[in-house]
Amino acid sequence: MAALRTAVPVLALLGLCLGPGPAAAATPLVIWHGMGDSCCSPSSMGYIQKLVEVKIPGIYVLSVRIGSNLIQDVENSFFMNVNDQVSEVCSQLATDPHLKGGYNAMGFSQGGQFLRAVVQRCPSPPMLNLISIGGQHQGRVYGFPRCPGESSHICDWIRKTLDRGAYTKAVQEHLVQAEYWHDPLKEEDYRKNSIFLADINQERGINETYKKNLMALKKFVMVKFLNDTMVDPPVSEWFGFYKSGQAKETIPLQETSLYKEDRLGLQEMDKAGKLVFLGAEGDHLHFSEEWFDSTILPFLQ
């Protein structure tokens, strides 16, 4: 989320432009950050939380933290089993009295697909709208082109580990990015050994509960960054992916077997107008406050 430092202008005297809004009418919001970020960084998720709170007076915003402090939250975004993270978040939401009547959810990058797992696995309290900002729903990052902090030893280690054995049991259980690593040249390995993404994408069979819960959403909003250099392929942010067996030609969601067989209910949701595909100019997670105000806020009100 480092991009937000320069992509979003400083909040200044914003409250002077706001009209009144009844607190009771504001639907609570749950936010989940991306890789290498934390719940409350003032230049990323903390900024987004403040922005929403100012724009929607009285709203309750929960920015998900995994761990007892911010350092653990960042570390867990790399190294904690995603299924365990989703279970932890489901527990947090179930015990939060502010959310019992339902909530909207907004995930950034990997937080987008993690929140989709939440709605599929944990229908109580109910998620009303899911907004995925740069979430990679058919997997990422084939080739791992740009890990946050390119000079970081962690990024170098992750890249080498993924290249050597993304689908081994040890790597799957302890490296977050391996759990949504989707190699189009090793589809069978992916379907058999992916412990997270292959499950929530119904690659090994149909879980009717997953399908029913996802279809209960009012809106499933997917934002793709039109100049994304971090996610490969960027169309994964709209649920598209590489055409089977190669890594050059991509196809949109509507041409995938997931859609044609309607394993998640996405075809039915699409026909009902529940799927919203939005494009944002810029690289991964680079957006302006004006774009956020005009494009995203309406789904939270």
PDB file of C-alpha atoms in Angstrom:
ATOM      1  CA  MET A   1       0.000   0.000   0.000  1.00  0.00           C
ATOM      2  CA  ALA A   2       2.994   2.315  -0.199  1.00  0.00           C
ATOM      3  CA  ALA A   3       1.486   3.731  -3.390  1.00  0.00           C
ATOM      4  CA  LEU A   4      -1.193   5.486  -1.377  1.00  0.00           C
ATOM      5  CA  ARG A   5       1.383   7.878   0.043  1.00  0.00           C
ATOM      6  CA  THR A   6       1.635   9.685  -3.276  1.00  0.00           C
ATOM      7  CA  ALA A   7      -1.508   8.625  -5.072  1.00  0.00           C
ATOM      8  CA  VAL A   8      -3.990  10.055  -2.566  1.00  0.00           C
ATOM      9  CA  PRO A   9      -3.829  13.789  -1.720  1.00  0.00           C
ATOM     10  CA  VAL A  10      -3.737  14.997   1.845  1.00  0.00           C
ATOM     11  CA  LEU A  11      -7.042  15.350   3.683  1.00  0.00           C
ATOM     12  CA  ALA A  12      -7.402  19.039   4.402  1.00  0.00           C
ATOM     13  CA  LEU A  13     -10.435  20.816   5.764  1.00  0.00           C
ATOM     14  CA  LEU A  14     -12.511  17.996   4.307  1.00  0.00           C
ATOM     15  CA  GLY A  15     -15.155  18.236   6.985  1.00  0.00           C
ATOM     16  CA  LEU A  16     -16.159  21.707   5.782  1.00  0.00           C
ATOM     17  CA  CYS A  17     -17.559  20.192   2.578  1.00  0.00           C
ATOM     18  CA  LEU A  18     -19.628  17.477   4.155  1.00  0.00           C
ATOM     19  CA  GLY A  19     -23.322  17.394   4.687  1.00  0.00           C
ATOM     20  CA  PRO A  20     -24.935  15.807   7.739  1.00  0.00           C
ATOM     21  CA  GLY A  21     -25.499  12.057   7.830  1.00  0.00           C
ATOM     22  CA  PRO A  22     -27.365  10.014  10.412  1.00  0.00           C
ATOM     23  CA  ALA A  23     -25.097   7.593  12.237  1.00  0.00           C
ATOM     24  CA  ALA A  24     -27.800   4.949  12.524  1.00  0.00           C
ATOM     25  CA  ALA A  25     -28.109   4.697   8.722  1.00  0.00           C
ATOM     26  CA  ALA A  26     -24.435   3.949   8.083  1.00  0.00           C
ATOM     27  CA  THR A  27     -23.692   0.312   7.278  1.00  0.00           C
ATOM     28  CA  PRO A  28     -20.521  -0.869   9.076  1.00  0.00           C
ATOM     29  CA  LEU A  29     -17.422  -1.483   6.967  1.00  0.00           C
ATOM     30  CA  VAL A  30     -14.726  -4.153   7.291  1.00  0.00           C
ATOM     31  CA  ILE A  31     -11.366  -3.535   5.581  1.00  0.00           C
ATOM     32  CA  TRP A  32      -8.601  -6.078   4.918  1.00  0.00           C
ATOM     33  CA  HIS A  33      -5.181  -4.870   3.801  1.00  0.00           C
ATOM     34  CA  GLY A  34      -2.812  -6.369   1.248  1.00  0.00           C
ATOM     35  CA  MET A  35       0.575  -8.035   1.285  1.00  0.00           C
ATOM     36  CA  GLY A  36       3.254  -6.275   3.331  1.00  0.00           C
ATOM     37  CA  ASP A  37       0.785  -3.807   4.825  1.00  0.00           C
ATOM     38  CA  SER A  38      -0.941  -3.537   8.197  1.00  0.00           C
ATOM     39  CA  CYS A  39      -4.364  -2.637   9.471  1.00  0.00           C
ATOM     40  CA  CYS A  40      -3.551   0.840  10.642  1.00  0.00           C
ATOM     41  CA  SER A  41      -0.645   2.429   8.795  1.00  0.00           C
ATOM     42  CA  PRO A  42      -1.399   6.176   8.552  1.00  0.00           C
ATOM     43  CA  SER A  43      -0.285   6.191   4.910  1.00  0.00           C
ATOM     44  CA  SER A  44      -2.481   3.294   3.811  1.00  0.00           C
ATOM     45  CA  MET A  45      -5.274   1.529   5.712  1.00  0.00           C
ATOM     46  CA  GLY A  46      -5.330   4.086   8.495  1.00  0.00           C
ATOM     47  CA  TYR A  47      -5.729   6.772   5.844  1.00  0.00           C
ATOM     48  CA  ILE A  48      -8.535   4.890   4.092  1.00  0.00           C
ATOM     49  CA  GLN A  49     -10.327   4.366   7.395  1.00  0.00           C
ATOM     50  CA  LYS A  50     -10.165   8.088   8.226  1.00  0.00           C
ATOM     51  CA  LEU A  51     -11.304   8.988   4.732  1.00  0.00           C
ATOM     52  CA  VAL A  52     -14.389   6.788   4.998  1.00  0.00           C
ATOM     53  CA  GLU A  53     -15.175   7.995   8.515  1.00  0.00           C
ATOM     54  CA  VAL A  54     -15.061  11.612   7.392  1.00  0.00           C
ATOM     55  CA  LYS A  55     -17.115  11.031   4.266  1.00  0.00           C
ATOM     56  CA  ILE A  56     -19.738   8.860   6.012  1.00  0.00           C
ATOM     57  CA  PRO A  57     -20.307  10.338   9.478  1.00  0.00           C
ATOM     58  CA  GLY A  58     -21.162   7.819  12.148  1.00  0.00           C
ATOM     59  CA  ILE A  59     -19.907   4.787  10.246  1.00  0.00           C
ATOM     60  CA  TYR A  60     -18.189   1.977  12.162  1.00  0.00           C
ATOM     61  CA  VAL A  61     -15.020   0.803  10.392  1.00  0.00           C
ATOM     62  CA  LEU A  62     -13.097  -2.312  11.392  1.00  0.00           C
ATOM     63  CA  SER A  63      -9.671  -2.618   9.788  1.00  0.00           C
ATOM     64  CA  VAL A  64      -8.662  -6.248  10.192  1.00  0.00           C
ATOM     65  CA  ARG A  65      -5.501  -6.991  12.179  1.00  0.00           C
ATOM     66  CA  ILE A  66      -3.993 -10.475  12.288  1.00  0.00           C
ATOM     67  CA  GLY A  67      -1.779 -10.672  15.354  1.00  0.00           C
ATOM     68  CA  SER A  68      -1.337  -8.763  18.560  1.00  0.00           C
ATOM     69  CA  ASN A  69       0.546  -5.825  17.035  1.00  0.00           C
ATOM     70  CA  LEU A  70       1.274  -4.143  13.721  1.00  0.00           C
ATOM     71  CA  ILE A  71       4.566  -5.970  13.166  1.00  0.00           C
ATOM     72  CA  GLN A  72       2.837  -9.327  13.506  1.00  0.00           C
ATOM     73  CA  ASP A  73       0.096  -8.115  11.185  1.00  0.00           C
ATOM     74  CA  VAL A  74       2.661  -7.367   8.476  1.00  0.00           C
ATOM     75  CA  GLU A  75       4.539 -10.634   9.031  1.00  0.00           C
ATOM     76  CA  ASN A  76       1.330 -12.659   8.929  1.00  0.00           C
ATOM     77  CA  SER A  77       0.502 -11.165   5.525  1.00  0.00           C
ATOM     78  CA  PHE A  78       3.500 -13.166   4.268  1.00  0.00           C
ATOM     79  CA  PHE A  79       3.744 -16.227   6.496  1.00  0.00           C
ATOM     80  CA  MET A  80       0.475 -17.180   8.221  1.00  0.00           C
ATOM     81  CA  ASN A  81      -1.669 -19.886   6.619  1.00  0.00           C
ATOM     82  CA  VAL A  82      -4.496 -18.081   4.813  1.00  0.00           C
ATOM     83  CA  ASN A  83      -7.120 -20.567   5.988  1.00  0.00           C
ATOM     84  CA  ASP A  84      -6.132 -19.805   9.580  1.00  0.00           C
ATOM     85  CA  GLN A  85      -6.283 -16.073   8.846  1.00  0.00           C
ATOM     86  CA  VAL A  86      -9.781 -16.392   7.395  1.00  0.00           C
ATOM     87  CA  SER A  87     -10.916 -18.403  10.438  1.00  0.00           C
ATOM     88  CA  GLU A  88      -9.476 -15.749  12.747  1.00  0.00           C
ATOM     89  CA  VAL A  89     -11.274 -12.968  10.892  1.00  0.00           C
ATOM     90  CA  CYS A  90     -14.540 -14.911  10.886  1.00  0.00           C
ATOM     91  CA  SER A  91     -14.247 -15.162  14.667  1.00  0.00           C
ATOM     92  CA  GLN A  92     -13.530 -11.441  14.986  1.00  0.00           C
ATOM     93  CA  LEU A  93     -16.589 -10.559  12.903  1.00  0.00           C
ATOM     94  CA  ALA A  94     -18.889 -12.996  14.690  1.00  0.00           C
ATOM     95  CA  THR A  95     -18.080 -11.502  18.096  1.00  0.00           C
ATOM     96  CA  ASP A  96     -18.232  -7.839  17.057  1.00  0.00           C
ATOM     97  CA  PRO A  97     -21.625  -6.425  18.181  1.00  0.00           C
ATOM     98  CA  HIS A  98     -21.394  -3.597  15.641  1.00  0.00           C
ATOM     99  CA  LEU A  99     -21.608  -6.075  12.762  1.00  0.00           C
ATOM    100  CA  LYS A 100     -24.512  -8.275  13.822  1.00  0.00           C
ATOM    101  CA  GLY A 101     -26.939  -6.581  11.438  1.00  0.00           C
ATOM    102  CA  GLY A 102     -24.631  -6.964   8.449  1.00  0.00           C
ATOM    103  CA  TYR A 103     -21.659  -5.102   6.989  1.00  0.00           C
ATOM    104  CA  ASN A 104     -19.926  -4.086   3.791  1.00  0.00           C
ATOM    105  CA  ALA A 105     -16.403  -5.334   3.090  1.00  0.00           C
ATOM    106  CA  MET A 106     -13.509  -3.818   1.164  1.00  0.00           C
ATOM    107  CA  GLY A 107     -10.312  -5.737   0.463  1.00  0.00           C
ATOM    108  CA  PHE A 108      -7.106  -4.412  -1.015  1.00  0.00           C
ATOM    109  CA  SER A 109      -4.998  -6.710  -3.209  1.00  0.00           C
ATOM    110  CA  GLN A 110      -4.797 -10.120  -1.495  1.00  0.00           C
ATOM    111  CA  GLY A 111      -7.269  -8.842   1.095  1.00  0.00           C
ATOM    112  CA  GLY A 112      -9.871  -8.928  -1.679  1.00  0.00           C
ATOM    113  CA  GLN A 113      -9.772 -12.673  -2.185  1.00  0.00           C
ATOM    114  CA  PHE A 114      -9.408 -13.261   1.557  1.00  0.00           C
ATOM    115  CA  LEU A 115     -12.659 -11.398   2.168  1.00  0.00           C
ATOM    116  CA  ARG A 116     -14.291 -13.435  -0.593  1.00  0.00           C
ATOM    117  CA  ALA A 117     -13.307 -16.527   1.399  1.00  0.00           C
ATOM    118  CA  VAL A 118     -14.959 -14.935   4.433  1.00  0.00           C
ATOM    119  CA  VAL A 119     -18.282 -14.445   2.662  1.00  0.00           C
ATOM    120  CA  GLN A 120     -18.176 -17.966   1.208  1.00  0.00           C
ATOM    121  CA  ARG A 121     -17.276 -19.670   4.490  1.00  0.00           C
ATOM    122  CA  CYS A 122     -18.803 -17.458   7.189  1.00  0.00           C
ATOM    123  CA  PRO A 123     -22.287 -16.116   6.380  1.00  0.00           C
ATOM    124  CA  SER A 124     -22.943 -14.797   9.897  1.00  0.00           C
ATOM    125  CA  PRO A 125     -22.898 -11.876  10.323  1.00  0.00           C
ATOM    126  CA  PRO A 126     -23.963 -11.287   6.708  1.00  0.00           C
ATOM    127  CA  MET A 127     -21.693  -9.482   4.263  1.00  0.00           C
ATOM    128  CA  LEU A 128     -23.847  -7.171   2.130  1.00  0.00           C
ATOM    129  CA  ASN A 129     -21.471  -5.815  -0.502  1.00  0.00           C
ATOM    130  CA  LEU A 130     -17.921  -6.947  -1.300  1.00  0.00           C
ATOM    131  CA  ILE A 131     -15.533  -4.473  -2.905  1.00  0.00           C
ATOM    132  CA  SER A 132     -12.301  -6.017  -4.161  1.00  0.00           C
ATOM    133  CA  ILE A 133      -9.680  -3.397  -5.036  1.00  0.00           C
ATOM    134  CA  GLY A 134      -6.958  -5.142  -7.019  1.00  0.00           C
ATOM    135  CA  GLY A 135      -7.830  -8.573  -5.584  1.00  0.00           C
ATOM    136  CA  GLN A 136      -6.527 -11.512  -7.645  1.00  0.00           C
ATOM    137  CA  HIS A 137      -9.492 -13.881  -7.813  1.00  0.00           C
ATOM    138  CA  GLN A 138      -7.997 -16.319 -10.280  1.00  0.00           C
ATOM    139  CA  GLY A 139      -4.603 -16.161  -8.638  1.00  0.00           C
ATOM    140  CA  ARG A 140      -1.422 -14.197  -8.961  1.00  0.00           C
ATOM    141  CA  VAL A 141       1.485 -13.433  -9.288  1.00  0.00           C
ATOM    142  CA  TYR A 142       2.704 -15.755 -12.049  1.00  0.00           C
ATOM    143  CA  GLY A 143       6.353 -14.724 -12.221  1.00  0.00           C
ATOM    144  CA  PHE A 144       6.022 -12.562  -9.068  1.00  0.00           C
ATOM    145  CA  PRO A 145       7.031  -9.440 -11.020  1.00  0.00           C
ATOM    146  CA  ARG A 146       7.113  -6.824  -8.277  1.00  0.00           C
ATOM    147  CA  CYS A 147       6.983  -7.730  -4.613  1.00  0.00           C
ATOM    148  CA  PRO A 148       6.514  -4.687  -2.340  1.00  0.00           C
ATOM    149  CA  GLY A 149       9.989  -3.482  -1.479  1.00  0.00           C
ATOM    150  CA  GLU A 150      11.877  -4.817  -4.493  1.00  0.00           C
ATOM    151  CA  SER A 151      15.225  -4.729  -2.683  1.00  0.00           C
ATOM    152  CA  SER A 152      13.867  -6.572   0.344  1.00  0.00           C
ATOM    153  CA  HIS A 153      15.430  -9.884   1.288  1.00  0.00           C
ATOM    154  CA  ILE A 154      11.940 -11.166   2.052  1.00  0.00           C
ATOM    155  CA  CYS A 155      10.822 -10.495  -1.517  1.00  0.00           C
ATOM    156  CA  ASP A 156      13.881 -12.226  -2.962  1.00  0.00           C
ATOM    157  CA  TRP A 157      13.344 -15.233  -0.707  1.00  0.00           C
ATOM    158  CA  ILE A 158       9.640 -15.476  -1.577  1.00  0.00           C
ATOM    159  CA  ARG A 159      10.383 -15.300  -5.299  1.00  0.00           C
ATOM    160  CA  LYS A 160      12.958 -18.095  -5.107  1.00  0.00           C
ATOM    161  CA  THR A 161      10.718 -20.221  -2.893  1.00  0.00           C
ATOM    162  CA  LEU A 162       7.758 -19.898  -5.260  1.00  0.00           C
ATOM    163  CA  ASP A 163       9.905 -20.732  -8.267  1.00  0.00           C
ATOM    164  CA  ARG A 164      11.276 -23.865  -6.621  1.00  0.00           C
ATOM    165  CA  GLY A 165       8.164 -25.393  -5.109  1.00  0.00           C
ATOM    166  CA  ALA A 166       4.996 -23.364  -4.737  1.00  0.00           C
ATOM    167  CA  TYR A 167       2.832 -26.478  -4.539  1.00  0.00           C
ATOM    168  CA  THR A 168       4.800 -28.455  -1.970  1.00  0.00           C
ATOM    169  CA  LYS A 169       3.011 -29.022   1.318  1.00  0.00           C
ATOM    170  CA  ALA A 170       5.492 -27.086   3.444  1.00  0.00           C
ATOM    171  CA  VAL A 171       5.413 -24.025   1.194  1.00  0.00           C
ATOM    172  CA  GLN A 172       1.625 -24.095   0.841  1.00  0.00           C
ATOM    173  CA  GLU A 173       1.120 -24.181   4.594  1.00  0.00           C
ATOM    174  CA  HIS A 174       3.585 -21.430   5.493  1.00  0.00           C
ATOM    175  CA  LEU A 175       3.792 -18.948   2.610  1.00  0.00           C
ATOM    176  CA  VAL A 176       0.717 -16.848   1.934  1.00  0.00           C
ATOM    177  CA  GLN A 177       1.562 -16.001  -1.671  1.00  0.00           C
ATOM    178  CA  ALA A 178       1.932 -19.704  -2.549  1.00  0.00           C
ATOM    179  CA  GLU A 179      -1.640 -20.294  -1.441  1.00  0.00           C
ATOM    180  CA  TYR A 180      -2.986 -18.224  -4.318  1.00  0.00           C
ATOM    181  CA  TRP A 181      -0.160 -18.985  -6.743  1.00  0.00           C
ATOM    182  CA  HIS A 182      -1.825 -20.124  -9.974  1.00  0.00           C
ATOM    183  CA  ASP A 183       0.635 -21.466 -12.539  1.00  0.00           C
ATOM    184  CA  PRO A 184      -1.173 -21.796 -15.898  1.00  0.00           C
ATOM    185  CA  LEU A 185       1.430 -24.345 -17.034  1.00  0.00           C
ATOM    186  CA  LYS A 186       0.840 -26.567 -14.001  1.00  0.00           C
ATOM    187  CA  GLU A 187      -2.930 -26.570 -13.711  1.00  0.00           C
ATOM    188  CA  GLU A 188      -3.127 -30.103 -12.355  1.00  0.00           C
ATOM    189  CA  ASP A 189      -0.592 -29.343  -9.594  1.00  0.00           C
ATOM    190  CA  TYR A 190      -2.553 -26.215  -8.752  1.00  0.00           C
ATOM    191  CA  ARG A 191      -5.890 -28.007  -8.523  1.00  0.00           C
ATOM    192  CA  LYS A 192      -4.488 -30.830  -6.411  1.00  0.00           C
ATOM    193  CA  ASN A 193      -2.189 -28.937  -4.080  1.00  0.00           C
ATOM    194  CA  SER A 194      -3.417 -25.344  -3.658  1.00  0.00           C
ATOM    195  CA  ILE A 195      -4.807 -25.315  -0.123  1.00  0.00           C
ATOM    196  CA  PHE A 196      -6.628 -21.991  -0.435  1.00  0.00           C
ATOM    197  CA  LEU A 197      -7.426 -20.582  -3.871  1.00  0.00           C
ATOM    198  CA  ALA A 198      -8.312 -23.911  -5.496  1.00  0.00           C
ATOM    199  CA  ASP A 199     -10.737 -24.500  -2.635  1.00  0.00           C
ATOM    200  CA  ILE A 200     -12.587 -21.179  -2.736  1.00  0.00           C
ATOM    201  CA  ASN A 201     -12.657 -21.323  -6.563  1.00  0.00           C
ATOM    202  CA  GLN A 202     -14.320 -24.766  -6.484  1.00  0.00           C
ATOM    203  CA  GLU A 203     -11.511 -26.437  -8.458  1.00  0.00           C
ATOM    204  CA  ARG A 204     -11.868 -29.813  -6.745  1.00  0.00           C
ATOM    205  CA  GLY A 205     -15.641 -30.070  -6.497  1.00  0.00           C
ATOM    206  CA  ILE A 206     -18.721 -28.014  -5.763  1.00  0.00           C
ATOM    207  CA  ASN A 207     -19.387 -26.776  -2.265  1.00  0.00           C
ATOM    208  CA  GLU A 208     -22.986 -25.605  -2.554  1.00  0.00           C
ATOM    209  CA  THR A 209     -22.642 -23.587   0.657  1.00  0.00           C
ATOM    210  CA  TYR A 210     -19.818 -21.516  -0.869  1.00  0.00           C
ATOM    211  CA  LYS A 211     -21.995 -20.855  -3.908  1.00  0.00           C
ATOM    212  CA  LYS A 212     -25.099 -19.979  -1.903  1.00  0.00           C
ATOM    213  CA  ASN A 213     -23.217 -17.633   0.419  1.00  0.00           C
ATOM    214  CA  LEU A 214     -21.468 -15.751  -2.386  1.00  0.00           C
ATOM    215  CA  MET A 215     -24.705 -15.356  -4.314  1.00  0.00           C
ATOM    216  CA  ALA A 216     -26.302 -13.743  -1.244  1.00  0.00           C
ATOM    217  CA  LEU A 217     -24.203 -10.607  -1.829  1.00  0.00           C
ATOM    218  CA  LYS A 218     -26.066  -7.567  -3.072  1.00  0.00           C
ATOM    219  CA  LYS A 219     -23.057  -6.455  -5.115  1.00  0.00           C
ATOM    220  CA  PHE A 220     -19.646  -7.952  -5.811  1.00  0.00           C
ATOM    221  CA  VAL A 221     -17.484  -5.069  -7.045  1.00  0.00           C
ATOM    222  CA  MET A 222     -14.133  -5.851  -8.697  1.00  0.00           C
ATOM    223  CA  VAL A 223     -11.585  -3.123  -9.428  1.00  0.00           C
ATOM    224  CA  LYS A 224      -8.846  -3.803 -11.977  1.00  0.00           C
ATOM    225  CA  PHE A 225      -5.861  -1.469 -12.264  1.00  0.00           C
ATOM    226  CA  LEU A 226      -5.460  -0.805 -15.960  1.00  0.00           C
ATOM    227  CA  ASN A 227      -1.683  -0.317 -15.806  1.00  0.00           C
ATOM    228  CA  ASP A 228      -0.937  -2.968 -13.181  1.00  0.00           C
ATOM    229  CA  THR A 229       2.689  -4.169 -13.195  1.00  0.00           C
ATOM    230  CA  MET A 230       2.433  -6.250 -10.032  1.00  0.00           C
ATOM    231  CA  VAL A 231      -0.368  -8.695 -10.807  1.00  0.00           C
ATOM    232  CA  ASP A 232       0.167 -11.172 -13.619  1.00  0.00           C
ATOM    233  CA  PRO A 233      -2.254 -11.421 -15.313  1.00  0.00           C
ATOM    234  CA  PRO A 234      -4.075  -8.203 -14.365  1.00  0.00           C
ATOM    235  CA  VAL A 235      -7.363  -9.654 -15.681  1.00  0.00           C
ATOM    236  CA  SER A 236      -7.336 -11.881 -12.587  1.00  0.00           C
ATOM    237  CA  GLU A 237      -8.657  -8.800 -10.788  1.00  0.00           C
ATOM    238  CA  TRP A 238     -11.838  -9.227 -12.877  1.00  0.00           C
ATOM    239  CA  PHE A 239     -11.807 -13.029 -12.389  1.00  0.00           C
ATOM    240  CA  GLY A 240     -10.228 -13.691 -15.788  1.00  0.00           C
ATOM    241  CA  PHE A 241      -7.058 -15.711 -16.358  1.00  0.00           C
ATOM    242  CA  TYR A 242      -4.742 -17.246 -18.913  1.00  0.00           C
ATOM    243  CA  LYS A 243      -6.270 -19.501 -21.499  1.00  0.00           C
ATOM    244  CA  SER A 244      -5.608 -23.063 -20.367  1.00  0.00           C
ATOM    245  CA  GLY A 245      -2.166 -24.540 -20.992  1.00  0.00           C
ATOM    246  CA  GLN A 246      -0.231 -21.391 -21.890  1.00  0.00           C
ATOM    247  CA  ALA A 247       0.859 -18.092 -20.381  1.00  0.00           C
ATOM    248  CA  LYS A 248       0.307 -15.503 -23.107  1.00  0.00           C
ATOM    249  CA  GLU A 249      -3.352 -15.259 -24.105  1.00  0.00           C
ATOM    250  CA  THR A 250      -5.868 -14.271 -21.431  1.00  0.00           C
ATOM    251  CA  ILE A 251      -9.620 -14.750 -21.366  1.00  0.00           C
ATOM    252  CA  PRO A 252     -12.304 -12.843 -19.435  1.00  0.00           C
ATOM    253  CA  LEU A 253     -14.369 -14.373 -16.656  1.00  0.00           C
ATOM    254  CA  GLN A 254     -17.249 -15.081 -19.034  1.00  0.00           C
ATOM    255  CA  GLU A 255     -15.076 -17.455 -21.098  1.00  0.00           C
ATOM    256  CA  THR A 256     -13.724 -19.442 -18.148  1.00  0.00           C
ATOM    257  CA  SER A 257     -15.035 -22.861 -17.142  1.00  0.00           C
ATOM    258  CA  LEU A 258     -15.723 -21.430 -13.672  1.00  0.00           C
ATOM    259  CA  TYR A 259     -18.291 -19.109 -15.240  1.00  0.00           C
ATOM    260  CA  LYS A 260     -19.653 -21.445 -17.915  1.00  0.00           C
ATOM    261  CA  GLU A 261     -20.221 -24.235 -15.368  1.00  0.00           C
ATOM    262  CA  ASP A 262     -21.342 -21.619 -12.823  1.00  0.00           C
ATOM    263  CA  ARG A 263     -19.466 -23.360 -10.037  1.00  0.00           C
ATOM    264  CA  LEU A 264     -19.587 -20.256  -7.811  1.00  0.00           C
ATOM    265  CA  GLY A 265     -22.818 -18.725  -9.064  1.00  0.00           C
ATOM    266  CA  LEU A 266     -20.962 -15.928 -10.846  1.00  0.00           C
ATOM    267  CA  GLN A 267     -22.899 -16.430 -14.077  1.00  0.00           C
ATOM    268  CA  GLU A 268     -26.197 -16.093 -12.271  1.00  0.00           C
ATOM    269  CA  MET A 269     -24.914 -13.092 -10.318  1.00  0.00           C
ATOM    270  CA  ASP A 270     -23.713 -11.472 -13.541  1.00  0.00           C
ATOM    271  CA  LYS A 271     -27.095 -11.893 -15.220  1.00  0.00           C
ATOM    272  CA  ALA A 272     -28.775 -10.441 -12.126  1.00  0.00           C
ATOM    273  CA  GLY A 273     -26.549  -7.343 -12.249  1.00  0.00           C
ATOM    274  CA  LYS A 274     -24.722  -8.216  -9.039  1.00  0.00           C
ATOM    275  CA  LEU A 275     -21.223  -8.197 -10.558  1.00  0.00           C
ATOM    276  CA  VAL A 276     -19.625  -4.792 -11.087  1.00  0.00           C
ATOM    277  CA  PHE A 277     -16.395  -4.500 -13.106  1.00  0.00           C
ATOM    278  CA  LEU A 278     -14.517  -1.231 -12.582  1.00  0.00           C
ATOM    279  CA  GLY A 279     -11.266  -0.018 -14.097  1.00  0.00           C
ATOM    280  CA  ALA A 280      -8.836   2.345 -12.405  1.00  0.00           C
ATOM    281  CA  GLU A 281      -6.048   4.160 -14.205  1.00  0.00           C
ATOM    282  CA  GLY A 282      -2.615   3.571 -12.738  1.00  0.00           C
ATOM    283  CA  ASP A 283      -0.471   0.830 -11.302  1.00  0.00           C
ATOM    284  CA  HIS A 284      -1.424  -1.591  -8.537  1.00  0.00           C
ATOM    285  CA  LEU A 285      -3.296   0.223  -5.726  1.00  0.00           C
ATOM    286  CA  HIS A 286      -2.529   3.647  -7.219  1.00  0.00           C
ATOM    287  CA  PHE A 287      -5.671   5.747  -7.102  1.00  0.00           C
ATOM    288  CA  SER A 288      -6.763   9.252  -6.247  1.00  0.00           C
ATOM    289  CA  GLU A 289      -9.038  10.399  -3.493  1.00  0.00           C
ATOM    290  CA  GLU A 290     -11.366  11.830  -6.135  1.00  0.00           C
ATOM    291  CA  TRP A 291     -11.650   8.422  -7.826  1.00  0.00           C
ATOM    292  CA  PHE A 292     -12.311   6.732  -4.484  1.00  0.00           C
ATOM    293  CA  ASP A 293     -14.979   9.297  -3.585  1.00  0.00           C
ATOM    294  CA  SER A 294     -16.863   9.095  -6.860  1.00  0.00           C
ATOM    295  CA  THR A 295     -16.440   5.395  -7.638  1.00  0.00           C
ATOM    296  CA  ILE A 296     -16.192   3.433  -4.379  1.00  0.00           C
ATOM    297  CA  LEU A 297     -18.037   5.444  -1.733  1.00  0.00           C
ATOM    298  CA  PRO A 298     -21.461   5.004  -3.403  1.00  0.00           C
ATOM    299  CA  PHE A 299     -21.271   1.262  -2.682  1.00  0.00           C
ATOM    300  CA  LEU A 300     -20.734   1.976   1.033  1.00  0.00           C
ATOM    301  CA  GLN A 301     -23.689   4.304   1.540  1.00  0.00           C
TER     302      GLN A 301
END
